[in-house]
């Protein structure tokens, strides 16, 4: 697996001060060859004080000047881009301010926008061949959460800059899908003149990132289509070799800052399984293929957990799905082994299967209802789960054993996971998985999906291990404390990526209050053979 978090010579701290929450960086390279890094200084993730800071490096990231303050108050997720004329645009993502420098970032002309609606988390300015400059931002529409999203619907708008960036105007709707929470788009110009936009999907169910294409300079867009990547806040662009490079927050289910390199066709490949496995130097047992099975052996605790996320349901209201697993459990604590499917946990033990589904008690309060059925011991059992809206049917070794009523509108009905049921505690066990298959039919989305795996194919997440470069592991940090990034190609063909990092496994880490800004150098060769 290509990783760089164990290479200290590739890593640099750009800013780390314990009394501050330092986050959301981006970088660009000036015409003179200096690196600029902009980022936020907060007191915490949900900030009550904010400052926009800039640091400069004259040695391609090895050392950095003291920070300069460029904005205070309402400021969020700055983005940088050097235009063809050498001017640098710094879009402060409160959606109201553009800073323009004509002297390589030494001084800045501030331009305040009007009429930018409610969009936030804007993309880098994108300069097209004819000089048109675009950007994009998203917002939540309304205040009522949609149950399958657990949040109001999102809308991603494209804007174009006018009057040398003194104002921006809404150009088009990039995406506003009722079943997906698409946001944080990043755009890049393709060699054929099309624009590619890559978006985060925010439902927190291991849904992949999605992409759209425009063939008319951002005026109209194709429908959102899934990719093979799972993560947040992508930063997308072309390398000098003509490949797409994306850095992003990896979220499925092993968390950190990652990078991917490839073609549009490779980006658009079907969903690829993601895995959470112990760190190589943790001393914990790694999943392995042995005797024709995937063997998962864990001790109780967060450092030992092993679980895999499969392609979730995007539309639980109209979909059908079936998951089949051939598995044998040798031992398991209460959270040691299970399958999440159809809004329920199906916990597996050597002699029984326990079904757990969220429900409301007679007083209307949330509770967990449990049922169980006996499993033949000392053998592999075929567990088959079939989902139709509102109902899951369990069959064991071909025999129907249970039917559960589930909430077909709930977001928790969407994720599909197997392995360690709880990644934190009471999760010791040993279990063997011979094969799994998943079939989903989602007619509202025009999608038929099929996945088949057996132990002869290697680990379930083999593709991700081979093709995703892990820049920094931060699996024990809270979601917001890591992984927003920006990258630039250097004159020597290396890449430099700035990202914020929580350090969830470090002493003194406090969720939502600990983050610092780091940098990492990498090359195309780091992605391994075939990159």
Coordinates of C-alpha atoms in Angstrom, one line a residue:
X1 CA 0.0 0.0 0.0
X2 CA 1.6 3.4 -1.0
X3 CA 1.8 5.6 2.1
X4 CA 3.8 8.7 3.0
X5 CA 2.8 9.2 6.6
X6 CA 5.7 7.1 7.8
X7 CA 8.2 9.2 5.8
X8 CA 9.2 12.2 8.0
X9 CA 11.6 13.5 5.3
X10 CA 8.6 14.1 3.1
X11 CA 6.6 15.9 5.8
X12 CA 6.8 19.5 7.0
X13 CA 4.8 21.5 9.6
X14 CA 3.7 24.8 8.1
X15 CA 2.1 26.2 11.3
X16 CA 1.3 24.5 14.6
X17 CA 0.4 26.5 17.7
X18 CA -1.5 24.7 20.5
X19 CA -3.7 27.7 21.4
X20 CA -5.1 27.9 17.8
X21 CA -7.1 25.7 15.5
X22 CA -5.3 26.0 12.2
X23 CA -7.1 24.7 9.2
X24 CA -8.4 24.7 5.6
X25 CA -5.2 25.5 3.7
X26 CA -4.5 26.0 0.0
X27 CA -1.3 26.7 -1.9
X28 CA -0.1 28.2 -5.2
X29 CA 3.3 28.9 -6.9
X30 CA 4.1 32.5 -7.8
X31 CA 5.8 33.5 -11.1
X32 CA 9.0 34.1 -9.1
X33 CA 8.9 30.5 -7.8
X34 CA 7.7 31.1 -4.2
X35 CA 5.1 29.0 -2.5
X36 CA 2.2 30.7 -0.9
X37 CA 0.0 29.0 1.7
X38 CA -3.3 30.5 2.9
X39 CA -5.2 29.0 5.8
X40 CA -7.5 29.8 8.7
X41 CA -6.7 30.6 12.4
X42 CA -9.7 29.6 14.5
X43 CA -10.2 29.0 18.2
X44 CA -12.1 25.7 17.3
X45 CA -13.7 24.0 14.4
X46 CA -17.0 25.8 15.1
X47 CA -15.1 29.0 15.3
X48 CA -16.0 32.0 17.4
X49 CA -12.9 33.9 16.2
X50 CA -11.4 33.7 12.7
X51 CA -8.4 35.1 10.9
X52 CA -7.1 34.5 7.3
X53 CA -3.4 34.0 7.3
X54 CA -0.7 33.7 4.6
X55 CA 2.8 32.3 4.8
X56 CA 5.5 32.2 2.1
X57 CA 8.2 29.7 1.3
X58 CA 11.2 30.5 -0.9
X59 CA 12.5 27.0 -0.9
X60 CA 9.5 25.0 -2.2
X61 CA 8.0 24.3 1.2
X62 CA 11.0 23.4 3.4
X63 CA 10.8 26.6 5.5
X64 CA 8.1 29.3 5.9
X65 CA 7.9 32.9 6.9
X66 CA 5.9 34.2 9.8
X67 CA 2.2 34.5 9.1
X68 CA 0.6 37.6 7.7
X69 CA -3.0 38.5 8.5
X70 CA -5.3 39.3 5.6
X71 CA -8.8 39.2 6.9
X72 CA -10.6 38.8 10.2
X73 CA -14.1 38.0 11.2
X74 CA -16.3 36.0 8.7
X75 CA -13.7 34.0 6.8
X76 CA -13.8 30.4 5.6
X77 CA -11.8 28.0 3.4
X78 CA -9.7 30.3 1.3
X79 CA -8.7 29.3 -2.3
X80 CA -5.7 30.4 -4.4
X81 CA -5.0 30.4 -8.1
X82 CA -2.3 32.1 -10.3
X83 CA -3.9 33.3 -13.5
X84 CA -2.2 33.3 -16.9
X85 CA -1.1 36.9 -16.5
X86 CA 0.7 36.1 -13.3
X87 CA -1.9 37.7 -11.1
X88 CA -2.9 35.7 -8.0
X89 CA -6.5 35.5 -7.0
X90 CA -7.3 34.6 -3.4
X91 CA -11.0 33.9 -2.9
X92 CA -12.0 34.1 0.7
X93 CA -14.7 31.6 1.0
X94 CA -17.1 33.6 2.9
X95 CA -18.3 34.3 -0.6
X96 CA -17.9 38.0 -0.3
X97 CA -14.2 38.8 -0.8
X98 CA -11.6 38.5 -3.5
X99 CA -8.0 39.5 -2.9
X100 CA -5.9 40.1 -6.0
X101 CA -2.2 40.4 -6.1
X102 CA -0.2 41.7 -9.1
X103 CA 3.2 41.5 -7.3
X104 CA 3.6 37.8 -6.5
X105 CA 1.5 38.0 -3.3
X106 CA 3.4 40.9 -1.7
X107 CA 0.4 43.2 -1.7
X108 CA -3.3 42.6 -2.2
X109 CA -6.2 44.6 -3.7
X110 CA -9.4 43.7 -1.8
X111 CA -12.7 43.5 -3.8
X112 CA -15.9 42.8 -2.0
X113 CA -18.7 41.1 -3.9
X114 CA -22.4 41.5 -3.7
X115 CA -25.3 39.2 -4.8
X116 CA -23.6 35.8 -4.3
X117 CA -26.6 34.3 -2.7
X118 CA -25.8 32.0 0.2
X119 CA -23.1 29.8 -1.4
X120 CA -20.1 28.7 0.7
X121 CA -16.9 26.7 0.4
X122 CA -16.0 28.1 -3.0
X123 CA -13.6 26.4 -5.4
X124 CA -10.3 27.8 -6.7
X125 CA -10.9 30.3 -9.5
X126 CA -10.8 28.5 -12.9
X127 CA -9.5 30.4 -15.9
X128 CA -10.7 29.1 -19.2
X129 CA -9.0 29.5 -22.6
X130 CA -10.9 32.7 -23.5
X131 CA -10.1 34.3 -20.2
X132 CA -13.4 33.6 -18.5
X133 CA -13.0 32.9 -14.8
X134 CA -15.3 30.5 -13.0
X135 CA -15.8 29.3 -9.5
X136 CA -18.4 27.2 -7.7
X137 CA -19.9 27.1 -4.3
X138 CA -22.8 25.2 -2.5
X139 CA -25.6 25.9 -0.1
X140 CA -28.3 24.0 1.7
X141 CA -31.8 24.9 0.5
X142 CA -34.4 25.2 3.2
X143 CA -34.1 24.3 6.8
X144 CA -35.9 20.9 6.9
X145 CA -33.6 17.8 6.9
X146 CA -34.6 15.2 4.3
X147 CA -34.6 11.9 6.2
X148 CA -32.5 9.9 3.7
X149 CA -29.9 12.8 3.8
X150 CA -30.3 13.8 7.5
X151 CA -29.8 17.4 6.3
X152 CA -31.6 19.9 4.0
X153 CA -31.0 19.4 0.2
X154 CA -27.9 20.9 -1.3
X155 CA -27.4 23.0 -4.4
X156 CA -24.0 23.6 -6.2
X157 CA -23.9 26.8 -8.3
X158 CA -21.3 27.9 -10.8
X159 CA -20.4 31.6 -10.9
X160 CA -18.4 33.6 -13.4
X161 CA -16.2 36.6 -12.5
X162 CA -16.9 40.0 -14.3
X163 CA -15.1 43.4 -14.3
X164 CA -11.7 41.9 -13.5
X165 CA -13.0 40.0 -10.6
X166 CA -14.8 43.0 -9.0
X167 CA -18.0 41.0 -9.0
X168 CA -19.3 37.5 -9.6
X169 CA -22.6 36.4 -11.1
X170 CA -24.5 33.1 -11.0
X171 CA -24.1 31.2 -14.2
X172 CA -25.6 27.8 -13.8
X173 CA -26.7 25.0 -11.4
X174 CA -24.0 22.3 -11.4
X175 CA -25.9 19.8 -9.3
X176 CA -29.0 19.7 -7.1
X177 CA -29.8 16.0 -6.7
X178 CA -32.7 15.2 -4.3
X179 CA -31.1 11.9 -3.2
X180 CA -27.5 13.1 -2.8
X181 CA -25.9 15.8 -0.6
X182 CA -23.5 17.0 -3.3
X183 CA -21.2 19.9 -2.3
X184 CA -17.6 21.2 -2.1
X185 CA -17.1 20.9 -5.9
X186 CA -13.7 21.3 -7.5
X187 CA -13.4 22.0 -11.2
X188 CA -10.6 21.4 -13.8
X189 CA -10.3 22.1 -17.5
X190 CA -9.8 19.0 -19.6
X191 CA -7.5 19.0 -22.7
X192 CA -10.6 18.6 -25.0
X193 CA -12.1 21.8 -23.6
X194 CA -14.7 20.2 -21.3
X195 CA -14.9 21.1 -17.6
X196 CA -14.8 18.3 -15.0
X197 CA -16.4 19.0 -11.6
X198 CA -15.8 16.5 -8.7
X199 CA -18.0 16.8 -5.6
X200 CA -18.2 15.5 -2.1
X201 CA -21.3 13.5 -1.1
X202 CA -22.1 14.5 2.4
X203 CA -24.6 11.8 3.6
X204 CA -21.9 10.1 5.7
X205 CA -22.8 6.6 4.6
X206 CA -19.7 5.8 2.5
X207 CA -21.3 7.2 -0.7
X208 CA -18.6 8.0 -3.3
X209 CA -17.7 11.3 -4.7
X210 CA -19.6 12.3 -7.9
X211 CA -18.6 14.1 -11.0
X212 CA -20.3 16.2 -13.7
X213 CA -19.1 17.4 -17.1
X214 CA -19.7 20.6 -19.0
X215 CA -19.0 21.0 -22.8
X216 CA -20.1 24.7 -23.0
X217 CA -17.9 26.5 -20.5
X218 CA -20.0 25.7 -17.4
X219 CA -23.4 26.7 -18.8
X220 CA -24.9 23.2 -18.7
X221 CA -23.8 20.0 -16.9
X222 CA -24.3 16.3 -17.2
X223 CA -26.2 14.5 -14.4
X224 CA -24.0 13.5 -11.4
X225 CA -22.2 10.2 -11.9
X226 CA -20.4 8.2 -9.2
X227 CA -16.7 7.7 -9.0
X228 CA -14.4 5.2 -7.4
X229 CA -13.3 7.6 -4.6
X230 CA -14.8 8.1 -1.2
X231 CA -14.1 11.4 0.5
X232 CA -14.6 15.1 1.2
X233 CA -13.3 18.4 -0.1
X234 CA -11.5 17.2 -3.3
X235 CA -8.9 19.5 -4.9
X236 CA -8.8 18.5 -8.6
X237 CA -6.5 19.6 -11.4
X238 CA -4.4 18.3 -14.3
X239 CA -0.7 17.5 -13.9
X240 CA 1.9 18.4 -16.5
X241 CA 1.8 14.8 -17.7
X242 CA -1.9 15.2 -18.5
X243 CA -3.3 13.1 -15.7
X244 CA -5.9 14.0 -13.1
X245 CA -4.7 14.5 -9.6
X246 CA -7.0 14.7 -6.6
X247 CA -6.2 15.3 -3.0
X248 CA -9.0 14.9 -0.5
X249 CA -10.2 13.8 3.0
X250 CA -10.4 10.0 3.0
X251 CA -13.6 9.0 4.9
X252 CA -14.3 5.4 4.0
X253 CA -13.9 4.0 6.7
X254 CA -10.1 4.6 7.4
X255 CA -9.7 8.4 7.7
X256 CA -6.9 10.7 6.7
X257 CA -5.6 12.8 3.8
X258 CA -5.2 10.9 0.5
X259 CA -4.3 11.5 -3.1
X260 CA -5.4 9.7 -6.3
X261 CA -3.8 10.0 -9.8
X262 CA -5.4 8.7 -13.1
X263 CA -7.6 9.3 -16.1
X264 CA -11.3 10.4 -16.3
X265 CA -12.2 6.8 -17.3
X266 CA -10.4 5.4 -14.3
X267 CA -12.1 7.9 -12.0
X268 CA -15.5 6.9 -13.3
X269 CA -14.9 3.1 -12.6
X270 CA -17.5 1.4 -10.4
X271 CA -17.4 1.7 -6.6
X272 CA -14.4 0.2 -4.9
X273 CA -14.5 -1.3 -1.4
X274 CA -12.9 0.6 1.4
X275 CA -11.3 -1.0 4.4
X276 CA -10.3 -0.1 8.0
X277 CA -7.3 -2.2 9.1
X278 CA -4.7 -1.8 11.9
X279 CA -1.7 0.4 11.2
X280 CA 1.3 -1.7 10.1
X281 CA 3.4 -0.8 13.1
X282 CA 0.6 -1.3 15.6
X283 CA 1.4 -4.8 16.5
X284 CA -2.2 -5.9 15.8
X285 CA -3.0 -8.7 13.4
X286 CA -3.7 -7.7 9.8
X287 CA -6.5 -9.3 7.8
X288 CA -5.1 -12.1 5.7
X289 CA -6.2 -14.7 3.1
X290 CA -5.6 -18.1 4.6
X291 CA -7.1 -21.5 3.8
X292 CA -9.5 -20.0 1.2
X293 CA -10.9 -17.4 3.5
X294 CA -10.4 -13.9 4.7
X295 CA -9.3 -14.2 8.3
X296 CA -10.1 -11.3 10.6
X297 CA -8.7 -11.6 14.1
X298 CA -9.0 -8.7 16.5
X299 CA -8.4 -7.8 20.1
X300 CA -10.8 -5.5 21.9
X301 CA -10.0 -1.8 21.2
X302 CA -9.8 0.8 18.5
X303 CA -6.3 -0.1 17.3
X304 CA -7.4 -3.6 16.2
X305 CA -10.6 -3.0 14.3
X306 CA -11.1 -4.4 10.8
X307 CA -14.2 -3.4 8.7
X308 CA -15.1 -2.9 5.1
X309 CA -17.6 -0.5 3.5
X310 CA -19.5 -1.6 0.4
X311 CA -21.5 0.4 -2.1
X312 CA -24.3 2.0 -0.1
X313 CA -27.9 2.6 -1.2
X314 CA -28.3 6.1 -2.6
X315 CA -32.1 5.9 -2.7
X316 CA -33.5 3.7 0.1
X317 CA -37.1 4.7 -0.7
X318 CA -37.3 3.0 -4.1
X319 CA -34.3 0.5 -4.1
X320 CA -33.9 -3.2 -3.8
X321 CA -30.8 -4.9 -2.6
X322 CA -29.4 -8.3 -1.7
X323 CA -26.2 -9.2 0.2
X324 CA -24.9 -12.7 0.6
X325 CA -22.0 -13.7 2.8
X326 CA -20.5 -17.1 3.5
X327 CA -18.9 -16.7 7.0
X328 CA -17.8 -18.7 10.0
X329 CA -17.3 -17.1 13.4
X330 CA -14.9 -18.7 15.7
X331 CA -15.2 -16.2 18.6
X332 CA -16.7 -12.8 19.0
X333 CA -17.3 -10.2 21.7
X334 CA -20.6 -8.3 21.6
X335 CA -19.3 -6.0 18.9
X336 CA -16.7 -8.3 17.4
X337 CA -18.4 -9.4 14.1
X338 CA -21.3 -8.2 12.1
X339 CA -23.0 -7.0 8.9
X340 CA -24.7 -3.6 8.6
X341 CA -27.5 -3.8 6.0
X342 CA -31.0 -2.4 5.5
X343 CA -30.8 -0.1 8.5
X344 CA -30.0 -3.0 11.0
X345 CA -26.9 -4.5 12.5
X346 CA -26.8 -8.3 12.1
X347 CA -24.2 -9.4 14.7
X348 CA -22.6 -12.8 14.3
X349 CA -21.5 -15.2 16.9
X350 CA -20.3 -18.9 16.7
X351 CA -23.8 -20.1 17.6
X352 CA -26.3 -17.3 16.8
X353 CA -27.1 -14.2 14.8
X354 CA -28.5 -11.2 16.7
X355 CA -30.6 -8.6 14.8
X356 CA -30.6 -5.0 16.0
X357 CA -32.7 -2.3 14.5
X358 CA -33.5 1.2 15.7
X359 CA -37.1 1.8 16.7
X360 CA -39.4 3.9 18.8
X361 CA -40.8 2.6 22.1
X362 CA -44.4 3.1 23.3
X363 CA -43.4 6.6 24.6
X364 CA -42.0 7.6 21.3
X365 CA -38.4 7.5 22.4
X366 CA -35.6 5.9 20.3
X367 CA -34.6 2.4 21.3
X368 CA -32.9 -0.7 19.9
X369 CA -35.0 -3.8 19.3
X370 CA -33.2 -7.2 19.2
X371 CA -34.1 -10.6 17.9
X372 CA -31.9 -13.6 17.4
X373 CA -31.7 -16.9 15.6
X374 CA -29.5 -20.0 16.1
X375 CA -26.7 -20.7 13.8
X376 CA -25.2 -24.2 13.1
X377 CA -21.8 -24.2 14.9
X378 CA -18.5 -25.3 13.6
X379 CA -19.2 -24.6 10.0
X380 CA -19.5 -21.9 7.4
X381 CA -23.0 -20.5 7.1
X382 CA -24.6 -18.7 4.2
X383 CA -26.3 -15.5 5.4
X384 CA -28.5 -13.8 2.8
X385 CA -30.2 -10.4 3.5
X386 CA -32.8 -9.1 1.0
X387 CA -34.0 -5.5 1.2
X388 CA -37.2 -4.0 -0.2
X389 CA -38.3 -0.6 0.9
X390 CA -39.4 -1.0 4.5
X391 CA -38.4 -4.6 5.0
X392 CA -35.4 -6.9 5.3
X393 CA -35.6 -10.7 5.0
X394 CA -33.0 -13.0 6.5
X395 CA -32.2 -16.4 5.1
X396 CA -29.6 -18.7 6.7
X397 CA -28.4 -21.6 4.5
X398 CA -31.4 -21.1 2.2
X399 CA -34.0 -21.1 5.0
X400 CA -36.0 -18.0 5.8
X401 CA -35.4 -17.1 9.4
X402 CA -36.7 -13.6 10.0
X403 CA -38.4 -10.5 8.5
X404 CA -37.6 -7.1 9.9
X405 CA -39.6 -3.9 9.4
X406 CA -37.2 -1.0 8.9
X407 CA -37.6 2.7 8.1
X408 CA -37.1 3.0 4.3
X409 CA -36.7 6.8 4.4
X410 CA -33.9 6.9 7.0
X411 CA -30.3 7.7 6.2
X412 CA -29.2 4.9 8.4
X413 CA -30.8 2.5 6.0
X414 CA -28.2 3.3 3.4
X415 CA -24.8 2.0 4.5
X416 CA -23.5 -1.5 4.0
X417 CA -20.6 -2.7 6.1
X418 CA -19.1 -6.0 7.2
X419 CA -16.4 -7.0 9.7
X420 CA -15.9 -5.5 13.1
X421 CA -19.2 -4.2 14.3
X422 CA -17.8 -1.5 16.5
X423 CA -14.4 0.1 15.7
X424 CA -13.8 1.3 19.3
X425 CA -14.6 -1.3 22.0
X426 CA -15.9 -4.8 22.8
X427 CA -14.8 -5.8 19.4
X428 CA -12.5 -8.7 19.8
X429 CA -13.1 -11.8 17.7
X430 CA -12.0 -14.2 15.0
X431 CA -14.0 -14.8 11.9
X432 CA -13.5 -16.2 8.4
X433 CA -15.2 -14.9 5.2
X434 CA -15.2 -17.1 2.1
X435 CA -17.2 -15.0 -0.3
X436 CA -19.6 -12.1 -0.5
X437 CA -21.8 -10.7 -3.1
X438 CA -24.0 -7.5 -3.4
X439 CA -26.8 -6.7 -5.8
X440 CA -28.6 -3.4 -5.8
X441 CA -31.3 -2.0 -8.1
X442 CA -32.1 1.7 -8.0
X443 CA -34.5 2.5 -10.8
X444 CA -35.0 6.1 -9.9
X445 CA -31.2 6.6 -10.5
X446 CA -31.0 4.2 -13.5
X447 CA -28.4 2.1 -11.7
X448 CA -27.9 -1.7 -11.5
X449 CA -24.9 -2.6 -9.4
X450 CA -23.2 -6.0 -8.9
X451 CA -20.2 -6.9 -6.8
X452 CA -18.8 -10.4 -6.3
X453 CA -15.8 -11.2 -4.1
X454 CA -14.2 -14.4 -2.9
X455 CA -11.0 -15.0 -1.0
X456 CA -9.1 -16.0 -4.2
X457 CA -9.3 -12.4 -5.3
X458 CA -7.2 -11.2 -2.3
X459 CA -8.3 -8.6 0.2
X460 CA -11.7 -6.9 -0.5
X461 CA -10.0 -3.4 -0.6
X462 CA -7.2 -4.5 -2.9
X463 CA -7.9 -1.8 -5.5
X464 CA -7.8 1.0 -2.9
X465 CA -4.6 -0.3 -1.5
X466 CA -3.0 -0.3 -4.9
X467 CA -4.3 3.0 -6.3
X468 CA -4.8 5.5 -3.4
X469 CA -1.8 7.2 -1.9
X470 CA -2.2 7.9 1.8
X471 CA -0.5 11.2 2.7
X472 CA -1.5 11.2 6.3
X473 CA -3.4 8.8 8.6
X474 CA -5.8 10.5 11.1
X475 CA -8.2 7.7 11.8
X476 CA -8.8 8.7 15.4
X477 CA -9.5 12.4 14.8
X478 CA -13.0 13.9 14.5
X479 CA -14.2 14.4 10.9
X480 CA -13.7 18.2 10.7
X481 CA -10.2 18.2 12.1
X482 CA -8.3 16.8 9.1
X483 CA -8.1 16.4 5.4
X484 CA -9.0 19.7 3.7
X485 CA -6.1 20.3 1.3
X486 CA -4.6 22.1 -1.7
X487 CA -1.8 21.0 -3.9
X488 CA 0.5 22.5 -6.6
X489 CA 3.0 21.0 -9.0
X490 CA 6.5 22.2 -8.5
X491 CA 9.1 23.1 -11.2
X492 CA 10.9 19.8 -10.5
X493 CA 7.7 17.8 -11.2
X494 CA 7.2 17.0 -7.6
X495 CA 3.9 17.9 -6.0
X496 CA 3.4 19.8 -2.7
X497 CA 0.2 19.4 -0.8
X498 CA -0.8 21.5 2.2
X499 CA -3.5 20.0 4.5
X500 CA -4.8 20.4 8.0
X501 CA -4.3 17.5 10.5
X502 CA -5.9 16.8 13.8
X503 CA -3.4 14.3 15.2
X504 CA -6.2 12.2 16.8
X505 CA -3.7 9.7 18.3
X506 CA -1.4 12.4 19.7
X507 CA -1.3 13.5 23.4
X508 CA -3.4 16.5 24.1
X509 CA -5.7 16.1 21.1
X510 CA -9.2 17.5 21.8
X511 CA -11.9 16.8 19.1
X512 CA -13.0 20.0 17.4
X513 CA -10.3 22.0 19.1
X514 CA -7.0 20.5 17.8
X515 CA -5.7 21.0 14.2
X516 CA -2.5 22.2 12.6
X517 CA -1.3 22.8 9.0
X518 CA 1.2 20.4 7.4
X519 CA 2.7 19.9 4.0
X520 CA 3.9 16.8 2.1
X521 CA 5.9 16.3 -1.1
X522 CA 5.1 13.4 -3.4
X523 CA 5.6 12.3 -7.0
X524 CA 3.8 10.3 -9.6
X525 CA 6.1 7.4 -8.9
X526 CA 4.8 7.3 -5.3
X527 CA 1.5 6.0 -6.6
X528 CA 3.2 2.7 -7.6
X529 CA 3.4 0.7 -10.8
X530 CA 1.0 1.8 -13.6
X531 CA 0.5 5.3 -12.2

